[in-house]
Short mmCIF file of C-alpha atoms in Angstrom, two decimals:
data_model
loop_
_atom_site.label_atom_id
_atom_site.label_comp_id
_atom_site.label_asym_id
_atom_site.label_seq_id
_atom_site.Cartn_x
_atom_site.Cartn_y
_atom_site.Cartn_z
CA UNK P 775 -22.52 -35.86 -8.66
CA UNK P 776 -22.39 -36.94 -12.37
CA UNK P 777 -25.30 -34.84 -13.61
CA UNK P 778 -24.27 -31.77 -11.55
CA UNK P 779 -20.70 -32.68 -13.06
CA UNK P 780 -22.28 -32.67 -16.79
CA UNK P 781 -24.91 -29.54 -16.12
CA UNK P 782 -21.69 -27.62 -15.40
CA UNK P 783 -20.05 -28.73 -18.27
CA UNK P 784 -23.37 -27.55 -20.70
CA UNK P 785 -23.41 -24.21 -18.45
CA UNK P 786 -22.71 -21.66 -20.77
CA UNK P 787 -19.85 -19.18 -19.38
CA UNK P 788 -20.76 -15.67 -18.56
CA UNK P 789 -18.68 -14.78 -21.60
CA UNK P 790 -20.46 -16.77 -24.13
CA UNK P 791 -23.92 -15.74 -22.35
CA UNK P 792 -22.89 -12.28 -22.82
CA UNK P 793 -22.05 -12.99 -26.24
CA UNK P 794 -25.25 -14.58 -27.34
CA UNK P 795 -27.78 -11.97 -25.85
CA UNK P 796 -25.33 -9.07 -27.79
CA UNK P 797 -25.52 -10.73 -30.76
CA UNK P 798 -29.23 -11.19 -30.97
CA UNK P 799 -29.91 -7.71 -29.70
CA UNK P 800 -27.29 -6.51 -32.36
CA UNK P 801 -28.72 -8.91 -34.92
CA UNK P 802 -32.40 -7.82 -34.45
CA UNK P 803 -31.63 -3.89 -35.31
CA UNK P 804 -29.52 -4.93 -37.75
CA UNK P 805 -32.49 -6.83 -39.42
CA UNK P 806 -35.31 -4.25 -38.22
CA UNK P 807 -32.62 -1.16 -39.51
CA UNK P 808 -32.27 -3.17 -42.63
CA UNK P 809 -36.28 -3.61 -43.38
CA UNK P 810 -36.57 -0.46 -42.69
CA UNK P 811 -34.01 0.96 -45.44
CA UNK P 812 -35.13 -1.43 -48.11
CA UNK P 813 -38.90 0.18 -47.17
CA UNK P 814 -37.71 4.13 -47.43
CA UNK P 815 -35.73 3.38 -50.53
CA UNK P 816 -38.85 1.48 -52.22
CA UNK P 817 -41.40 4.38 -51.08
CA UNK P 818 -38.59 7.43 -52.52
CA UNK P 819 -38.36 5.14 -55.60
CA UNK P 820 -42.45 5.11 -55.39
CA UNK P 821 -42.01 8.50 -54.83
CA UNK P 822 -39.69 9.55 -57.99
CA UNK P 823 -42.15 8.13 -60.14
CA UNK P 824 -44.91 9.50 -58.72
CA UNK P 825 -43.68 12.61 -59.61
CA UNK P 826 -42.46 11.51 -62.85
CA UNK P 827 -46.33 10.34 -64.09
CA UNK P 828 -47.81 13.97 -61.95
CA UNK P 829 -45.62 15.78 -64.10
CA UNK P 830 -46.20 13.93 -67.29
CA UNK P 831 -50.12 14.49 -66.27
CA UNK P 832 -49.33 18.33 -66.32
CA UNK P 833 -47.80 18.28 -69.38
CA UNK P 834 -50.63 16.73 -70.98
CA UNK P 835 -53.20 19.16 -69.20
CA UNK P 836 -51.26 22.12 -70.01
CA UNK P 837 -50.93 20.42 -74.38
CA UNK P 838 -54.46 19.24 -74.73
CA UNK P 839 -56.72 19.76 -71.79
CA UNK P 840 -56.33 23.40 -70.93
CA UNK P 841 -59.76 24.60 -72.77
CA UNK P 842 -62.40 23.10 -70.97
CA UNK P 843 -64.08 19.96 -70.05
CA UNK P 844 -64.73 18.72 -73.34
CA UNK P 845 -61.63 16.77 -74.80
CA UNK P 846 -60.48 16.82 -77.94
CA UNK P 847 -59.14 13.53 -78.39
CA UNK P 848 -56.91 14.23 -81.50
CA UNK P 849 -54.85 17.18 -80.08
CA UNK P 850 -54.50 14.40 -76.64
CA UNK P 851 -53.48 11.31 -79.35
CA UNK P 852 -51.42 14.18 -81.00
CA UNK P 853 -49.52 14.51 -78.04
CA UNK P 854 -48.74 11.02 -76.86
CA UNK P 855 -47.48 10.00 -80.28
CA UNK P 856 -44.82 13.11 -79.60
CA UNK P 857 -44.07 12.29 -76.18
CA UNK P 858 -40.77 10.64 -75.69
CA UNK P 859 -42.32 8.59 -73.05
CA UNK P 860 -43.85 5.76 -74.41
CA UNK P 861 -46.42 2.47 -73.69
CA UNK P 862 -47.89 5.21 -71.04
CA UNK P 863 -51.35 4.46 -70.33
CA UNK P 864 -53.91 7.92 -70.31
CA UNK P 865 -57.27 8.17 -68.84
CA UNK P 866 -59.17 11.69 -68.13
CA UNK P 867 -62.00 11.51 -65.76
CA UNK P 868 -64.72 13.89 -65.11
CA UNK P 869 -65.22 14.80 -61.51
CA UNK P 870 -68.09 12.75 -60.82
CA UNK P 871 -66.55 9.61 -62.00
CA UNK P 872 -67.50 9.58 -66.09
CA UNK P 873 -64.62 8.43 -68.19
CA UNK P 874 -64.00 10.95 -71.18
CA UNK P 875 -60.86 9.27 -72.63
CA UNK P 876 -58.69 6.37 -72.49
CA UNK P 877 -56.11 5.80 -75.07
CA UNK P 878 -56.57 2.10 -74.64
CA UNK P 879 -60.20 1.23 -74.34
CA UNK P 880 -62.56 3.36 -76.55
CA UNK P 881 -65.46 2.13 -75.14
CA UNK P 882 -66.04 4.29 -72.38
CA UNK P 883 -69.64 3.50 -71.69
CA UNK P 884 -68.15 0.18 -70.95
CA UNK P 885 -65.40 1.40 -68.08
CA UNK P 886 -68.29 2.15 -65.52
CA UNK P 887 -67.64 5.08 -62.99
CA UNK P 888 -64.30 5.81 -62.05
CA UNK P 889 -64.71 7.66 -58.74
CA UNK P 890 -64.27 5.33 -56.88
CA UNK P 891 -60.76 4.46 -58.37
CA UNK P 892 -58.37 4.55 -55.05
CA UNK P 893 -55.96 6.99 -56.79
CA UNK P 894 -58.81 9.08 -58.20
CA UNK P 895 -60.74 8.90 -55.17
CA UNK P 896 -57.01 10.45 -53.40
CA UNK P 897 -56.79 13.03 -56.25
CA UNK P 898 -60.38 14.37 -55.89
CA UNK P 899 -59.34 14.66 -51.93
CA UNK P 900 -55.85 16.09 -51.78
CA UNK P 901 -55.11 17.03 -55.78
CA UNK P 902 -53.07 14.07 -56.45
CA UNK P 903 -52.95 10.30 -55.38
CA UNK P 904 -51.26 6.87 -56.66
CA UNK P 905 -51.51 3.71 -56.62
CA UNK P 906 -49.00 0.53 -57.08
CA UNK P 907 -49.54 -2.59 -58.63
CA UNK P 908 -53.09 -2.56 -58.84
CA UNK P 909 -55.08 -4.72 -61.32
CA UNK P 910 -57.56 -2.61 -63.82
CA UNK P 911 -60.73 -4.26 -64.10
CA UNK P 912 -61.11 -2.87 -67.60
CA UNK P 913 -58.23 -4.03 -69.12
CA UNK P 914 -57.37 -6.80 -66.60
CA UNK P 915 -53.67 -5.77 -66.79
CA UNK P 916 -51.76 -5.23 -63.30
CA UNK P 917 -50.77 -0.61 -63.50
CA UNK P 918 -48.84 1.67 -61.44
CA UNK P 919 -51.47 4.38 -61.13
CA UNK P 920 -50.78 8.58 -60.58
CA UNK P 921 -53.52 11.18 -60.79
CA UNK P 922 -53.96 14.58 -60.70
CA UNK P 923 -57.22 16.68 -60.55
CA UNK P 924 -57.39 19.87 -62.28
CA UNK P 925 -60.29 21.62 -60.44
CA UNK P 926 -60.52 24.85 -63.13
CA UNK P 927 -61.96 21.88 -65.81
CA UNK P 928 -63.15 19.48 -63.37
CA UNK P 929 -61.26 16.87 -64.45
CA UNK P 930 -58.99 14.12 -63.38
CA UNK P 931 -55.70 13.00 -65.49
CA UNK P 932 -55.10 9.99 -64.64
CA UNK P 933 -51.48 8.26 -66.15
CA UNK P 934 -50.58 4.49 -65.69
CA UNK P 935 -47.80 2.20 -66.48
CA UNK P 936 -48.00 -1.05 -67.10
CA UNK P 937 -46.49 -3.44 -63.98
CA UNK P 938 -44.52 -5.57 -65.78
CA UNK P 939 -40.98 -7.00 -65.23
CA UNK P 940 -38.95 -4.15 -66.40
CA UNK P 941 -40.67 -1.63 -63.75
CA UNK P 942 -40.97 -4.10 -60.98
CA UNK P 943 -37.03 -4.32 -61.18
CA UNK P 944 -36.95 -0.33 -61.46
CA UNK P 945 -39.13 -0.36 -57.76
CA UNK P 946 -36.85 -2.60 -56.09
CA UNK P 947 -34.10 -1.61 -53.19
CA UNK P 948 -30.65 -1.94 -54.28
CA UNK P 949 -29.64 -5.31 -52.98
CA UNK P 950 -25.91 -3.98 -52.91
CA UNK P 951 -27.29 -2.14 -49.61
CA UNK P 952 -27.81 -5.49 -48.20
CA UNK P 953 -24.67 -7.09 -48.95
CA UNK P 954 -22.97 -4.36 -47.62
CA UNK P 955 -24.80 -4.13 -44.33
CA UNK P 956 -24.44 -7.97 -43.86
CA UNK P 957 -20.40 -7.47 -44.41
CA UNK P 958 -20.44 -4.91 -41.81
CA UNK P 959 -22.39 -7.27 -39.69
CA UNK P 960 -20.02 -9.87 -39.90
CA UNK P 961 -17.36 -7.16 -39.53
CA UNK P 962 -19.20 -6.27 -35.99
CA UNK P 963 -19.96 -9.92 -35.06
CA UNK P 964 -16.01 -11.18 -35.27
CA UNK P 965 -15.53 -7.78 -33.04
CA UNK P 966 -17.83 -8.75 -30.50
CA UNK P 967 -16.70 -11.91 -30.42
CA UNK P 968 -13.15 -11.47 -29.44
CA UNK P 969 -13.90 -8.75 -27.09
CA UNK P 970 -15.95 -10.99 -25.36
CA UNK P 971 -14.44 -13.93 -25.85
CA UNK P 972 -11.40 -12.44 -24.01
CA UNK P 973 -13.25 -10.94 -21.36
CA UNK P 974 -15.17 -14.77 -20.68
CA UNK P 975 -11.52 -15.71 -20.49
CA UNK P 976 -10.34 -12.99 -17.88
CA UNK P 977 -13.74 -13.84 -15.99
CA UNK P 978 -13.20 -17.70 -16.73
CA UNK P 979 -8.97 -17.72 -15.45
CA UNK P 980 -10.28 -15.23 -12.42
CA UNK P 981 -13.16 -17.91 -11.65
CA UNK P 982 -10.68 -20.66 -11.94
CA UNK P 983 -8.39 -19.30 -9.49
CA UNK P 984 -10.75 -18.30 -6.83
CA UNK P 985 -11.93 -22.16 -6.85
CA UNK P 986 -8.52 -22.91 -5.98
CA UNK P 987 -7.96 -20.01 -3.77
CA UNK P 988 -11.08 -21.72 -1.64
CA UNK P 989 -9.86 -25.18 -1.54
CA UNK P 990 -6.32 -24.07 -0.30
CA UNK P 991 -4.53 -25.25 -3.61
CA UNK P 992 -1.67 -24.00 -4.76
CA UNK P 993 -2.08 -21.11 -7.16
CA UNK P 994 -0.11 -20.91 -10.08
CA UNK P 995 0.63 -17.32 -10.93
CA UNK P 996 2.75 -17.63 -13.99
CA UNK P 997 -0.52 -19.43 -16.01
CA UNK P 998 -3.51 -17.46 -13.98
CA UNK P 999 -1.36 -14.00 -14.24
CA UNK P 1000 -1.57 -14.49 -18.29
CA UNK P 1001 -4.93 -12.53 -18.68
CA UNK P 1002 -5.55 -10.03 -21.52
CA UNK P 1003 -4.24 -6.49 -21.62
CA UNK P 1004 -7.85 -4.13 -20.57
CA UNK P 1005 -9.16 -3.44 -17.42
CA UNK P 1006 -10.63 -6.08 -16.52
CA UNK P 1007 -7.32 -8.24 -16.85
CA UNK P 1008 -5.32 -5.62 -15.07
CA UNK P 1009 -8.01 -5.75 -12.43
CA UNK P 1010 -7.57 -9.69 -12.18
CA UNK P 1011 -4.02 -9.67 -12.09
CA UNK P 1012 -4.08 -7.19 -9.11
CA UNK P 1013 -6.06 -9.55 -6.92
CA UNK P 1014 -3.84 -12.29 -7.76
CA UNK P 1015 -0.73 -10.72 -6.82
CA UNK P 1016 -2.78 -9.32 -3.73
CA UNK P 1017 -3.73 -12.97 -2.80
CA UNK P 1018 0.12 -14.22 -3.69
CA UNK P 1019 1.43 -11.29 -1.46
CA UNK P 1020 -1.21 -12.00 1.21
CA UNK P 1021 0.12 -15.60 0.80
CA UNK P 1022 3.92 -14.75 1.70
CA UNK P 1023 2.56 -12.26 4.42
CA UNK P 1024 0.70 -15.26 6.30
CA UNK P 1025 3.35 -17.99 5.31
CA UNK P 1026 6.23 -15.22 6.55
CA UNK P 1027 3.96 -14.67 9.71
CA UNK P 1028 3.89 -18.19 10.25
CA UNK P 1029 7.37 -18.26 10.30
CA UNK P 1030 7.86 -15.24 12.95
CA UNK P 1031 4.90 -17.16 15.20
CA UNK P 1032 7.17 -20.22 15.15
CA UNK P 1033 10.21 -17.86 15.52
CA UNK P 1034 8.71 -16.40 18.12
CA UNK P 1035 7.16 -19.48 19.78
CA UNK P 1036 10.93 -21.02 19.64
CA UNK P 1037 12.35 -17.85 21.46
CA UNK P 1038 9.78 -17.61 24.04
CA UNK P 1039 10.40 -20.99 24.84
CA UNK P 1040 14.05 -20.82 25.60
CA UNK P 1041 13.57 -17.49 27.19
CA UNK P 1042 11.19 -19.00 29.89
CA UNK P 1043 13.49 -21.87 30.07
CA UNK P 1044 16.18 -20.54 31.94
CA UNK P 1045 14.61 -18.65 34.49
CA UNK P 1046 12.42 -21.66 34.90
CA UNK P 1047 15.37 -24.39 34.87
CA UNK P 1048 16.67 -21.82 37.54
CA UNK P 1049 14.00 -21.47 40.26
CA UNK P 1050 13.53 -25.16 39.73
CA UNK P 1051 17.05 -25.51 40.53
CA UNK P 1052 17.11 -24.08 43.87
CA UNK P 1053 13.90 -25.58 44.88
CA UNK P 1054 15.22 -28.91 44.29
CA UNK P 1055 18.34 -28.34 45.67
CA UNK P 1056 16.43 -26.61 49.04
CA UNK P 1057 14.08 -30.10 49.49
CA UNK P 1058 16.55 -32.02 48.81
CA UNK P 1059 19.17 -31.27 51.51
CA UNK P 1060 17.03 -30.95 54.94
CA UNK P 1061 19.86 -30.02 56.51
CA UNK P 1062 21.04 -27.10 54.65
CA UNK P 1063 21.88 -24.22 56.54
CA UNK P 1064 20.18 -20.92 57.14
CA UNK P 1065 22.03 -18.70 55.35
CA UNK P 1066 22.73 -20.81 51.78
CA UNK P 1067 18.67 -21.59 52.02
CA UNK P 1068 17.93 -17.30 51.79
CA UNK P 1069 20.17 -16.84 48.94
CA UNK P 1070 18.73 -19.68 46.92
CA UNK P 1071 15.40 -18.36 47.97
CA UNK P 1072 16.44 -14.60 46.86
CA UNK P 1073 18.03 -15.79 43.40
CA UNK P 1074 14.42 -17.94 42.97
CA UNK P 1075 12.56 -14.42 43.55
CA UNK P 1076 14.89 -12.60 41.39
CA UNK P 1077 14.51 -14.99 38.46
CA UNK P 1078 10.56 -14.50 39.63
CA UNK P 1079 10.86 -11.44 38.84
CA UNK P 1080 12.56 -11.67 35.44
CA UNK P 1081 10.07 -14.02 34.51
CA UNK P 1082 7.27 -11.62 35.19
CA UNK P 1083 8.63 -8.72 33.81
CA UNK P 1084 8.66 -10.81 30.60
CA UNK P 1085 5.69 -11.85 30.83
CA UNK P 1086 4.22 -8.46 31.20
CA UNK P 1087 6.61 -7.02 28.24
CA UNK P 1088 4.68 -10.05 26.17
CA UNK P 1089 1.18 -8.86 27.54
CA UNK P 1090 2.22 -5.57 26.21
CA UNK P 1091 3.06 -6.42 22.64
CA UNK P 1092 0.14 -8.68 21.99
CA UNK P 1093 -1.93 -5.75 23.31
CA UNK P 1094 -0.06 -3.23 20.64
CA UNK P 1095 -0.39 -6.57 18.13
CA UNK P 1096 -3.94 -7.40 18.33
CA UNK P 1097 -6.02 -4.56 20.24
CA UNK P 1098 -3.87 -1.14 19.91
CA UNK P 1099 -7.46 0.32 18.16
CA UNK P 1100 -8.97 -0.52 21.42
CA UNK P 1101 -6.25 1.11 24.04
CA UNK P 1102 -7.67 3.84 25.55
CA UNK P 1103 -6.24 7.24 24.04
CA UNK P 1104 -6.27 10.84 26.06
CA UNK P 1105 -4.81 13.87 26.11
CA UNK P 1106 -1.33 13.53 27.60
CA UNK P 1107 2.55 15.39 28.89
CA UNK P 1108 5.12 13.80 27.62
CA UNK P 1109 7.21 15.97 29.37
CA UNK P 1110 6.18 14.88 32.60
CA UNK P 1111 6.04 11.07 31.76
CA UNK P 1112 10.02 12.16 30.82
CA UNK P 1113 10.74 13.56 33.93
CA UNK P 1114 8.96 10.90 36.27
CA UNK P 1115 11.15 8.59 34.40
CA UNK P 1116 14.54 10.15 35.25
CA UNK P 1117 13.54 10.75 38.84
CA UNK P 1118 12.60 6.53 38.95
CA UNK P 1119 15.58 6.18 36.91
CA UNK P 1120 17.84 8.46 39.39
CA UNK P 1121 18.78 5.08 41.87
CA UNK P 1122 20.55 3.66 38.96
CA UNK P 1123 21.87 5.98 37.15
CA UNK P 1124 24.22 7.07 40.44
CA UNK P 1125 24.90 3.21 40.92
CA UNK P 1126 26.51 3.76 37.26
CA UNK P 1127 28.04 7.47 37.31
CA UNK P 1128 25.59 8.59 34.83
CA UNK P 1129 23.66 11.76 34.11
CA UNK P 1130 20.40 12.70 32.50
CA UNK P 1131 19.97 15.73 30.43
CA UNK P 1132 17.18 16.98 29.27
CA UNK P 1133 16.40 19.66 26.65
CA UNK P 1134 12.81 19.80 26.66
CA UNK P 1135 9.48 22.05 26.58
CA UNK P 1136 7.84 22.57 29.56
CA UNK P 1137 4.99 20.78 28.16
CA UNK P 1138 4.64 18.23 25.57
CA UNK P 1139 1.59 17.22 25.26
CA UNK P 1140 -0.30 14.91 22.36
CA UNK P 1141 -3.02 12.72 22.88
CA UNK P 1142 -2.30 9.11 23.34
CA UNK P 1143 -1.91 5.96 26.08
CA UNK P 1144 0.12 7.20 28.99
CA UNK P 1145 1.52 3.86 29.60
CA UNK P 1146 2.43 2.79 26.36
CA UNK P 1147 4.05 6.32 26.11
CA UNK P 1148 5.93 6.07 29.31
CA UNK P 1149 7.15 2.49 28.09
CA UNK P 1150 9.21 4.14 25.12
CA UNK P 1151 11.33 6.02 27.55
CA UNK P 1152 11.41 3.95 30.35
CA UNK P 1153 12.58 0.99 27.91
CA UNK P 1154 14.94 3.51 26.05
CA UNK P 1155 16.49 4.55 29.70
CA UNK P 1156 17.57 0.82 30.88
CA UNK P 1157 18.60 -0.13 27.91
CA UNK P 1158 21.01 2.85 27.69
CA UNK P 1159 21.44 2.17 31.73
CA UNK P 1160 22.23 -1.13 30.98
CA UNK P 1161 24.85 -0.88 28.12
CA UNK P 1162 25.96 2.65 27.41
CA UNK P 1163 28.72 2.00 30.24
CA UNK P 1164 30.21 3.87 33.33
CA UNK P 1165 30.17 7.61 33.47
CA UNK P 1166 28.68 8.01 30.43
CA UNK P 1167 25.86 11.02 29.69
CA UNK P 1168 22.10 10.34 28.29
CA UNK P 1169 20.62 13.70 26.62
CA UNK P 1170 16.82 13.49 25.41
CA UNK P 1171 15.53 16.24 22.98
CA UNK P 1172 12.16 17.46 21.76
CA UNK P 1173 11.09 19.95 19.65
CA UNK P 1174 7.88 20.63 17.15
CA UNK P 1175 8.07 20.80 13.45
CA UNK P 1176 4.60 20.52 12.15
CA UNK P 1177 1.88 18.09 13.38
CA UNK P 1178 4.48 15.94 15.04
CA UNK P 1179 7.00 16.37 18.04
CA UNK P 1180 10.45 14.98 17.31
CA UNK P 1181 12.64 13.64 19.69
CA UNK P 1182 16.24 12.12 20.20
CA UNK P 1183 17.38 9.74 23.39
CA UNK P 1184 21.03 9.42 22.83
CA UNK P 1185 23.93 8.21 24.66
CA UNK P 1186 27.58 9.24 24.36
CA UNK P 1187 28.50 5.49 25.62
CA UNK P 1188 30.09 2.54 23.63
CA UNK P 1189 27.15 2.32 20.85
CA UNK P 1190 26.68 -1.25 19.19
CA UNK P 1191 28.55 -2.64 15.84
CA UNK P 1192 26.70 -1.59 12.33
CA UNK P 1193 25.42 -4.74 11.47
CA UNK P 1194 23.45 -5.25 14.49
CA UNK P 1195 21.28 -1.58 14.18
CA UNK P 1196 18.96 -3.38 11.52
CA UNK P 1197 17.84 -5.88 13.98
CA UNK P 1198 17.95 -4.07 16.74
CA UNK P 1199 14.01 -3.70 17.00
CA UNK P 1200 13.38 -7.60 17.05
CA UNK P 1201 11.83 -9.21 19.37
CA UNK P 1202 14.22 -11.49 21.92
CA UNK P 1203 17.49 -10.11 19.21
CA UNK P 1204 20.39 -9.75 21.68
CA UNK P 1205 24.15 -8.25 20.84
CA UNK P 1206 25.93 -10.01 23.50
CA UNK P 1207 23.08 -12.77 24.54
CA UNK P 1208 24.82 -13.62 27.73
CA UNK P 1209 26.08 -10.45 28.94
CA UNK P 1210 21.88 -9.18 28.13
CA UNK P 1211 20.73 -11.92 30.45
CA UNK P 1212 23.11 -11.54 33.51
CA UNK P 1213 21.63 -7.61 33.39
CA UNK P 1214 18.49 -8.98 33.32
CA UNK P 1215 17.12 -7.73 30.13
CA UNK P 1216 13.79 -9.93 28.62
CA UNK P 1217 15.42 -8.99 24.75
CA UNK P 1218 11.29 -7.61 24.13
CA UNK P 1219 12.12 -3.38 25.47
CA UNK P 1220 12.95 -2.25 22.20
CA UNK P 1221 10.05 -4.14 20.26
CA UNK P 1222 8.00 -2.20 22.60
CA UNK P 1223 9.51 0.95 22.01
CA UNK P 1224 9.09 0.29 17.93
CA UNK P 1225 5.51 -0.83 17.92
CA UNK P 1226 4.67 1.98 20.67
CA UNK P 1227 5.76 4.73 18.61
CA UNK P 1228 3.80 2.96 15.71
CA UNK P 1229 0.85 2.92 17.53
CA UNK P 1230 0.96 6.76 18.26
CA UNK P 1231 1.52 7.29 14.44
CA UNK P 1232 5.14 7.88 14.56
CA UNK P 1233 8.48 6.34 12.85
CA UNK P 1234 11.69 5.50 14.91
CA UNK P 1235 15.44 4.98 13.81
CA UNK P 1236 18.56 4.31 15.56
CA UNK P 1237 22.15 4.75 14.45
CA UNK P 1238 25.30 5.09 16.35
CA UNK P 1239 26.71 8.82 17.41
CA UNK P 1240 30.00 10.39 15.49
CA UNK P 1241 31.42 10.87 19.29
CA UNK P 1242 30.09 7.03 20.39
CA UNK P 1243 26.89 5.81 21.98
CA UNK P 1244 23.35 4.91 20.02
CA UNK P 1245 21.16 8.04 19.10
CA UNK P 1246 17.07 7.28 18.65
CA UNK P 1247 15.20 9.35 16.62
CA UNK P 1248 11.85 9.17 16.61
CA UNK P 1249 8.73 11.18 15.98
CA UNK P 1250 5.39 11.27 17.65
CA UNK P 1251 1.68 12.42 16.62
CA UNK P 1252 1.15 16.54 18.11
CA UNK P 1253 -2.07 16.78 20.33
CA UNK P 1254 -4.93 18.03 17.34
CA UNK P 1255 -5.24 21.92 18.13
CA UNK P 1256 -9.42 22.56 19.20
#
């Protein structure tokens, strides 16, 4: 543990990595750019003089060597005492190597054949050639070499100057280039370094907090939020306040699980306490009569029943909850899922003095689950049955705007108070808890209703009428045209 503890610790962050390779890469050209500058400015300088000595070697030729092969070494002495251009050293060679003047050593016999010179051996080749800093092995003095062969004469002018201090200096790069080039290095470098020195601390922060994320810790957003203004920052910031939101999402779900575990509970508890009730109470007294006996036994089945039904309105929201991608989805009339529902409905809605009206399409149809569909207006029916009050009218509307079917189920009967419509949609939420469970209600219909629509890829409000009684508008996904 302690040596993976202190490898970790020598790692070197992705940043710094980053960093390192950059800079050599960068530091490499900038070396190998460099070398190669100082090289083109020492070969133009070459160059320059090159041109310099070729034209001083014309001058001569055209002053004193113009008539022939034979020199006349007065009129070429003549001319370099003239010449501006002084401590310039002359030679003229014939084309097959023989020396026929050098201003410095007179004793040409002595010189040997020059042919073989590199920059006369160039100038016989291509008409001119150069050499630098090579050593004479007449005069044993180091020259900077440049001649030129005149092929009407047949004759080589060759012009040297000596390779001393002063001309070495002349030759050399300008080493304010370099200083220059290693400011704008450094320039570069302190760039680099705080561009990536702030992205190895976005990556380094975004690193830190997905450690914690995985061990469950607490995250602190106000220090891992703090990352640097770029893309990558903005990018990191995202997923943190993706991971806090996803946070409050599960700890809020939590919260509704328990919510819901809570109401579940103490809506199975009273049906339950019931039938347990009468079952005691029938084993307990043996003698207990016929008749008391069959209306315990009918108040056990209806509370039976009340526990089923909300049993089977649970089924159907986990369903919707955790597999409403997997419900089977066809082609399906609304209309007559409507109208099958106020002929079930018809029993009850006498027992109350209530009417059904419905303003409707013949056919309605959209593709979807036919029982989830018919649970929207089945719910929306009892409930209104059930609390809308006596004589009072239900009208349901539908029409088509668009891709989606609109629809209305409103009542004209005694409507609920404003502050309950928000909640209205909760699971188990009751107005008047103990008038809801004397008619029987599980408190889960409208839930349904809101998550059915949902799954059909619809939207559903409810507010109270002008005239009284609770409107519901909602919308629901038009069958694709083929």
């Amino acid at each position: 543990m302690q040596i993976n503890s202190i490898m970790k610790l020598k790692r070197l962050t992705i940043g710094n990595r980053l960093y390192l390779s950059v800079l050599s890469l960068f530091l490499l050209f900038a070396v190998a750019f460099i070398v190669f500058q100082q090289y083109r400015e020492k070969q133009y300088k070459i160059s320059s003089l090159d041109l310099r000595l070729r034209g001083y070697n014309d001058q001569l030729h055209d002053a004193a060597l113009s008539d022939g092969a034979n020199v006349d070494a007065a009129r070429v002495d003549s001319f370099l005492e003239k010449h501006p251009v002084r401590g310039v050293r002359v030679t003229v060679i014939r084309r097959d190597g023989t020396v026929l003047f050098d201003n410095i050593q007179k004793n040409y016999a002595a010189m040997g054949n020059h042919a073989s010179r590199p920059e006369v051996a160039q100038a016989l080749q291509n008409g001119y050639g150069s050499t630098v800093e090579r050593n004479s092995s007449t005069v044993g003095n180091d020259y900077f070499y440049s001649a030129t062969y005149y092929p009407s004469e047949q004759i080589v002018v060759r012009s040297a100057l000596p390779y001393n201090v002063d001309l070495a200096k002349s030759l050399q790069t300008d080493q304010h280039y370099i200083w220059f080039a290693l400011a704008v290095m450094l320039v570069l470098t302190i760039i680099l370094y705080r561009f990536v020195n702030r992205l190895g601390r976005n990556i380094t922060k975004l690193n830190e907090f997905a450690a914690r994320a995985d061990h469950g810790d607490t995250v602190d957003t106000d220090e891992l939020m703090d990352f640097s203004d770029d893309e990558l920052g903005d990018t990191a910031e995202r997923i943190v306040k993706l991971y806090v939101k996803l946070q409050n999402t599960q700890s809020e779900q939590d919260r509704l699980k328990r919510q819901l575990t809570q109401n579940v509970a103490h809506e199975l508890k009273t049906p339950v306490a019931s039938i347990q009730g009468y079952l005691e109470t029938i084993l307990e007294n043996k003698h207990i009569d016929d008749k008391t006996r069959q209306q315990f036994l009918e108040r056990c089945y209806a509370q039976s029943q009340r526990l089923a039904s909300l049993l089977g309105d649970m089924s159907t929201l986990n369903r919707m909850d955790d597999g409403a991608s997997m419900m089977a989805f066809d082609k399906v009339d609304v209309a007559e899922l409507i109208e099958t529902v106020e002929k079930e409905s018809q029993f009850r809605l006498n027992q109350k003095g209530m009417t059904m009206k419905l303003e409707i399409p013949a056919s309605i149809p959209v593709r979807g689950n036919s029982e989830l569909l018919y649970s929207i207006f089945r719910n929306l029916t009892d409930n209104a049955i059930a609390y809308a009050g006596m004589n009072t009218h239900i009208i349901i509307c539908a029409s088509l705007k668009g891709n989606r079917w609109h629809f209305t189920f409103s009542d004209d009967g005694v409507g609920v108070d404003a502050k309950h419509l928000p909640r209205l949609f909760e699971r188990f939420y009751r107005v008047d808890k103990g008038r809801s469970r004397k008619l029987g209600g599980t408190g889960l219909g409208l839930a349904i209703v809101k998550n059915a629509v949902r799954v059909h890829g619809g939207n559903i409000m409810v507010r109270n009428n002008d005239g009284g009684g609770l409107c519901f508008d909602f919308t629901l996904r038009a069958l694709d045209k083929e």
